[in-house]
Coordinates of C-alpha atoms in Angstrom, one line a residue:
X13 CA 25.5 28.7 0.8
X14 CA 27.2 31.0 -1.7
X15 CA 26.2 32.3 -5.1
X16 CA 28.2 33.7 -8.0
X17 CA 27.0 37.3 -7.6
X18 CA 29.2 40.0 -6.2
X19 CA 28.1 39.3 -2.6
X20 CA 28.2 36.2 -0.4
X21 CA 25.6 35.3 2.2
X22 CA 27.1 33.1 4.8
X23 CA 25.1 30.9 7.1
X24 CA 27.4 30.6 10.1
X25 CA 25.4 27.7 11.6
X26 CA 25.7 25.7 8.3
X27 CA 29.3 26.7 8.0
X28 CA 30.1 25.4 11.4
X29 CA 28.7 22.0 10.4
X30 CA 30.7 21.9 7.2
X31 CA 27.8 21.5 4.8
X32 CA 26.4 18.3 3.4
X33 CA 28.3 15.2 4.4
X34 CA 28.7 12.2 2.0
X35 CA 30.1 8.8 2.8
X36 CA 32.1 7.8 -0.3
X37 CA 32.9 4.2 -0.8
X38 CA 36.5 3.7 -2.2
X39 CA 38.8 0.8 -2.8
X40 CA 40.5 1.7 0.5
X41 CA 37.3 1.9 2.6
X42 CA 34.6 4.5 3.1
X43 CA 35.7 8.2 3.5
X44 CA 33.6 11.0 4.8
X45 CA 33.4 14.2 2.6
X46 CA 31.6 17.4 3.7
X47 CA 30.6 19.6 0.8
X48 CA 30.3 23.3 1.5
X49 CA 29.1 25.7 -1.1
X50 CA 27.8 25.7 -4.6
X51 CA 28.8 22.5 -6.5
X52 CA 28.8 24.5 -9.8
X53 CA 31.8 26.5 -8.6
X54 CA 35.4 25.3 -8.9
X55 CA 36.5 22.7 -6.3
X56 CA 38.8 23.3 -3.4
X57 CA 39.8 20.0 -1.6
X58 CA 40.9 20.1 2.0
X59 CA 42.7 17.5 4.1
X60 CA 43.4 17.9 7.9
X61 CA 46.3 16.9 10.1
X62 CA 46.6 13.8 12.3
X63 CA 43.7 13.3 14.8
X64 CA 41.9 16.4 13.5
X65 CA 39.0 16.8 11.2
X66 CA 37.9 19.6 8.8
X67 CA 35.8 21.3 11.4
X68 CA 38.8 22.0 13.6
X69 CA 41.5 22.4 11.0
X70 CA 39.7 24.9 8.8
X71 CA 36.8 26.3 10.9
X72 CA 38.9 29.2 12.2
X73 CA 39.8 30.2 8.7
X74 CA 36.3 30.0 7.4
X75 CA 35.0 31.9 10.4
X76 CA 37.3 34.8 9.4
X77 CA 34.9 37.0 7.4
X78 CA 37.5 38.0 4.8
X79 CA 38.6 34.4 4.3
X80 CA 35.1 33.0 4.1
X81 CA 34.0 35.6 1.5
X82 CA 37.1 34.9 -0.6
X83 CA 36.8 31.1 -0.5
X84 CA 33.0 30.6 -0.6
X85 CA 32.7 33.3 -3.3
X86 CA 35.1 31.3 -5.6
X87 CA 34.9 27.7 -4.5
X88 CA 32.8 24.7 -3.5
X89 CA 34.8 23.2 -0.7
X90 CA 35.2 19.5 -0.3
X91 CA 36.5 18.6 3.1
X92 CA 38.0 15.1 3.1
X93 CA 38.3 13.4 6.5
X94 CA 41.0 10.7 6.9
X95 CA 39.6 7.3 7.5
X96 CA 37.7 7.3 10.8
X97 CA 38.4 10.9 11.6
X98 CA 34.9 12.3 11.0
X99 CA 32.6 13.2 13.9
X100 CA 31.0 10.1 15.4
X101 CA 33.2 7.7 13.4
X102 CA 33.1 4.1 14.5
X103 CA 36.3 2.2 15.3
X104 CA 37.8 0.7 12.1
X105 CA 38.0 -3.1 12.4
X106 CA 41.3 -4.5 13.6
X107 CA 41.2 -6.8 10.6
X108 CA 41.2 -3.9 8.1
X109 CA 44.7 -3.5 6.4
X110 CA 46.8 -0.5 7.3
X111 CA 46.9 2.1 4.5
X112 CA 50.0 3.8 3.3
X113 CA 50.4 7.5 2.4
X114 CA 50.2 6.4 -1.3
X115 CA 46.9 4.6 -0.6
X116 CA 45.5 7.8 0.9
X117 CA 46.6 9.8 -2.1
X118 CA 45.0 7.3 -4.4
X119 CA 41.8 7.5 -2.4
X120 CA 41.5 11.2 -3.3
X121 CA 41.2 10.3 -7.0
X122 CA 38.3 8.1 -6.2
X123 CA 36.6 10.9 -4.2
X124 CA 37.1 13.3 -7.1
X125 CA 35.6 10.8 -9.6
X126 CA 32.7 10.2 -7.3
X127 CA 31.8 13.9 -7.4
X128 CA 32.6 14.2 -11.1
X129 CA 35.4 16.7 -10.4
X130 CA 38.3 17.3 -12.9
X131 CA 41.2 19.5 -11.9
X132 CA 41.0 21.0 -8.4
X133 CA 42.9 23.3 -6.0
X134 CA 43.9 21.8 -2.6
X135 CA 44.5 23.0 0.9
X136 CA 46.1 20.8 3.6
X137 CA 47.7 21.0 7.0
X138 CA 50.9 19.2 8.0
X139 CA 50.1 15.5 7.4
X140 CA 47.2 16.5 5.2
X141 CA 49.6 18.7 3.3
X142 CA 51.9 15.8 2.7
X143 CA 49.0 13.6 1.3
X144 CA 47.9 16.4 -1.0
X145 CA 51.4 17.1 -2.2
X146 CA 51.9 13.4 -3.0
X147 CA 48.5 13.4 -4.8
X148 CA 49.6 16.4 -6.9
X149 CA 52.9 14.6 -7.8
X150 CA 51.1 11.4 -8.8
X151 CA 48.2 13.0 -10.6
X152 CA 49.5 16.3 -11.9
X153 CA 46.6 16.8 -14.3
X154 CA 44.1 16.8 -11.4
X155 CA 45.7 19.6 -9.4
X156 CA 45.7 23.3 -10.3
X157 CA 47.2 24.7 -7.2
X158 CA 48.3 23.9 -3.6
X159 CA 47.9 25.9 -0.4
X160 CA 49.9 24.1 2.3
X161 CA 50.0 24.9 6.0
X162 CA 53.2 23.7 7.8
X163 CA 53.7 20.9 5.3
X164 CA 55.8 17.8 5.4
X165 CA 57.8 16.7 2.4
X166 CA 60.7 14.6 3.7
X167 CA 60.9 11.2 5.4
X168 CA 60.6 11.5 9.2
X169 CA 63.8 12.5 11.1
X170 CA 64.9 10.1 13.8
X171 CA 63.5 12.4 16.5
X172 CA 60.1 12.7 14.7
X173 CA 60.0 9.0 14.0
X174 CA 60.7 8.1 17.6
X175 CA 58.1 10.6 18.9
X176 CA 55.6 9.2 16.5
X177 CA 56.4 5.7 17.6
X178 CA 55.9 6.6 21.2
X179 CA 52.5 8.1 20.3
X180 CA 51.6 5.1 18.2
X181 CA 52.3 2.6 21.0
X182 CA 50.4 4.7 23.5
X183 CA 47.4 5.1 21.1
X184 CA 47.4 1.3 20.4
X185 CA 47.6 0.2 24.0
X186 CA 46.2 3.0 26.1
X187 CA 44.1 5.1 23.8
X188 CA 44.2 8.9 23.6
X189 CA 45.8 9.3 27.0
X190 CA 47.1 12.5 28.5
X191 CA 50.7 12.1 27.1
X192 CA 49.3 11.6 23.6
X193 CA 47.2 14.8 23.9
X194 CA 50.1 16.8 25.1
X195 CA 52.3 15.6 22.2
X196 CA 49.6 16.4 19.7
X197 CA 48.9 19.9 21.2
X198 CA 52.6 20.6 21.0
X199 CA 52.5 19.5 17.4
X200 CA 49.7 21.9 16.6
X201 CA 50.2 25.1 18.7
X202 CA 52.8 27.6 19.9
X203 CA 53.7 27.8 23.5
X204 CA 51.9 31.1 23.8
X205 CA 48.5 29.5 23.3
X206 CA 49.2 26.3 25.1
X207 CA 49.8 28.2 28.3
X208 CA 51.9 27.3 31.3
X209 CA 51.8 27.4 35.1
X210 CA 51.2 31.2 35.0
X211 CA 49.1 31.5 31.8
X212 CA 46.0 29.4 31.2
X213 CA 45.4 27.5 28.0
X214 CA 43.6 29.5 25.3
X215 CA 40.1 28.5 24.4
X216 CA 41.2 27.0 21.1
X217 CA 43.6 24.6 22.9
X218 CA 40.9 23.6 25.4
X219 CA 38.5 22.9 22.5
X220 CA 41.2 20.9 20.8
X221 CA 41.8 18.9 23.9
X222 CA 38.1 18.1 24.1
X223 CA 38.1 17.0 20.5
X224 CA 41.0 14.7 21.0
X225 CA 39.2 13.0 23.8
X226 CA 36.4 12.0 21.4
X227 CA 38.8 10.5 18.8
X228 CA 38.8 6.8 18.1
X229 CA 42.4 6.1 19.2
X230 CA 42.9 3.2 16.8
X231 CA 41.7 5.3 13.8
X232 CA 44.2 8.0 14.8
X233 CA 46.9 5.3 15.1
X234 CA 46.2 4.2 11.6
X235 CA 46.7 7.6 10.1
X236 CA 49.8 8.2 12.3
X237 CA 51.4 4.9 11.0
X238 CA 50.8 5.9 7.4
X239 CA 52.5 9.3 8.0
X240 CA 55.4 7.8 10.0
X241 CA 56.1 5.5 7.0
X242 CA 56.2 8.3 4.5
X243 CA 58.9 8.7 1.9
X244 CA 60.9 11.7 0.9
X245 CA 59.2 13.7 -1.9
X246 CA 62.0 16.3 -2.3
X247 CA 63.4 15.1 -5.6
X248 CA 60.0 15.2 -7.3
X249 CA 58.9 18.6 -6.1
X250 CA 60.6 20.5 -8.9
X251 CA 58.5 18.7 -11.4
X252 CA 55.3 20.1 -9.9
X253 CA 53.9 22.6 -12.4
X254 CA 51.1 23.9 -10.1
X255 CA 51.5 27.1 -8.1
X256 CA 52.1 26.4 -4.4
X257 CA 51.6 28.8 -1.5
X258 CA 53.1 27.6 1.8
X259 CA 52.3 29.0 5.2
X260 CA 54.5 28.2 8.2
X261 CA 54.3 29.3 11.8
X262 CA 57.5 30.9 13.2
X263 CA 57.3 28.5 16.2
X264 CA 56.2 25.4 14.2
X265 CA 58.2 22.2 14.8
X266 CA 58.1 21.9 11.0
X267 CA 59.6 25.3 10.2
X268 CA 62.8 23.8 8.6
X269 CA 60.7 21.3 6.7
X270 CA 58.6 24.1 5.0
X271 CA 61.8 26.1 4.2
X272 CA 63.3 23.0 2.7
X273 CA 60.2 22.3 0.6
X274 CA 60.3 25.8 -0.8
X275 CA 63.9 25.5 -2.0
X276 CA 63.0 22.3 -3.8
X277 CA 60.0 23.7 -5.7
X278 CA 60.4 25.4 -9.1
X279 CA 61.1 29.0 -8.3
X280 CA 58.5 30.2 -10.7
X281 CA 55.6 28.5 -8.8
X282 CA 56.4 28.5 -5.1
X283 CA 56.0 31.1 -2.3
X284 CA 56.6 30.8 1.4
X285 CA 54.8 33.0 4.0
X286 CA 56.1 32.8 7.6
X287 CA 53.6 33.8 10.3
X288 CA 55.2 35.4 13.3
X289 CA 54.3 34.0 16.7
X290 CA 52.3 31.0 15.4
X291 CA 52.6 27.3 15.7
X292 CA 51.9 24.8 13.0
X293 CA 48.1 25.1 12.9
X294 CA 48.1 28.6 11.4
X295 CA 44.6 28.1 10.0
X296 CA 43.3 28.0 13.6
X297 CA 45.8 29.9 15.6
X298 CA 46.2 32.9 13.3
X299 CA 43.8 32.4 10.4
X300 CA 43.6 36.1 9.6
X301 CA 47.2 36.0 8.6
X302 CA 46.4 33.8 5.6
X303 CA 43.9 36.0 4.0
X304 CA 45.9 38.6 2.1
X305 CA 48.5 36.1 0.8
X306 CA 45.7 33.8 -0.4
X307 CA 43.9 36.7 -2.0
X308 CA 46.9 37.6 -4.1
X309 CA 47.7 34.0 -4.8
X310 CA 44.2 33.4 -6.2
X311 CA 44.4 36.5 -8.3
X312 CA 46.8 34.6 -10.5
X313 CA 43.8 32.4 -11.4
X314 CA 41.5 35.3 -12.0
X315 CA 39.7 34.7 -8.7
X316 CA 38.8 37.7 -6.4
X317 CA 37.1 38.5 -3.2
X318 CA 33.8 40.2 -3.7
X319 CA 33.9 43.9 -3.5
X320 CA 33.3 45.0 0.1
X321 CA 34.6 47.4 2.6
X322 CA 37.5 46.3 4.8
X323 CA 37.1 46.7 8.5
X324 CA 39.4 49.5 9.8
X325 CA 40.2 47.1 12.7
X326 CA 41.5 44.5 10.4
X327 CA 45.3 43.8 10.8
X328 CA 45.4 42.7 7.2
X329 CA 46.4 46.0 5.7
X330 CA 48.7 45.5 2.7
X331 CA 51.3 47.6 4.5
X332 CA 51.8 44.7 6.9
X333 CA 52.8 42.3 4.1
X334 CA 56.2 42.2 2.4
X335 CA 56.1 44.2 -0.8
X336 CA 57.6 41.2 -2.5
X337 CA 54.4 39.3 -2.1
X338 CA 52.4 42.1 -3.7
X339 CA 54.6 42.6 -6.7
X340 CA 53.1 42.1 -10.2
X341 CA 55.3 39.1 -10.7
X342 CA 53.9 37.4 -7.7
X343 CA 50.3 38.1 -8.7
X344 CA 50.7 36.2 -12.0
X345 CA 52.0 32.8 -12.9
X346 CA 55.5 33.4 -11.7
X347 CA 55.5 33.2 -7.9
X348 CA 58.9 33.8 -6.4
X349 CA 60.0 31.8 -3.3
X350 CA 59.9 34.5 -0.7
X351 CA 59.9 34.6 3.0
X352 CA 57.2 37.0 4.4
X353 CA 56.8 37.7 8.1
X354 CA 53.4 38.6 9.4
X355 CA 53.5 40.4 12.7
X356 CA 50.0 40.4 14.2

């Protein structure tokens, strides 16, 4: 799909399908991995949020021309779907044991070994960001960098735990009913795109609602149970030696969680970017806001976007980004924990 020259040819149809899918047998069950790009390039691992898959969590980002040229020029992307979250997935047997967040992190190692991958960079959204952070803490030598969107790092608060329990019971007994869909959409998106009595839902919310209707509810229930039983990672975050770029939507329910995580990371390696007017799923709601911060983040690894003209219509002019993010210190190995607001 992409070569190592100074230009990138993107097959949008192939991109929408996520590339070649593989079913990898692991100790914890089979997991679907979609490989997108040239396997000879460095690996970027992605992991989606609850009830979503790679096509919905990251398609908006990869459909953004600047982001796709940046990522596909530099990486082969391995999209990992949580157990039973891939398109057309069968219902997991009721006799199969429930997996913990630790199990899901350990499963990633088996996926990397299957493809013969060494150290990788990772990108995850909310629950997926938690799994990848846990993976990075357990297997530090296998992770070079983290790009996290609205991440979780603490144990659930009482309000989140209760909300998840309500969803869990509804999923188990009634499937992906209307209440579950509304709770999940509120988790993902800002009020502006969810609409109201006067403003209709945006196309992206309607598409997500359709996707949720196709989910195997018991498979979603399993992932939700794993995340609702998560432990607090705060104390171990400072030991992470990989560089970490965190995106958080201004209107995300997990805004305080992302800020807390940034304060716990080593100040030399962590940066926080706040996207104004966005919910948690920044990679779909405002993917263009991620491009410039990612570009400068990856410069620290010697990775660049291929030379090309920037559209004059693009809102991603460097003047829209805080000068702190563009400072020489932030372009190298010493990322400062900053708060950057992107007004789109």
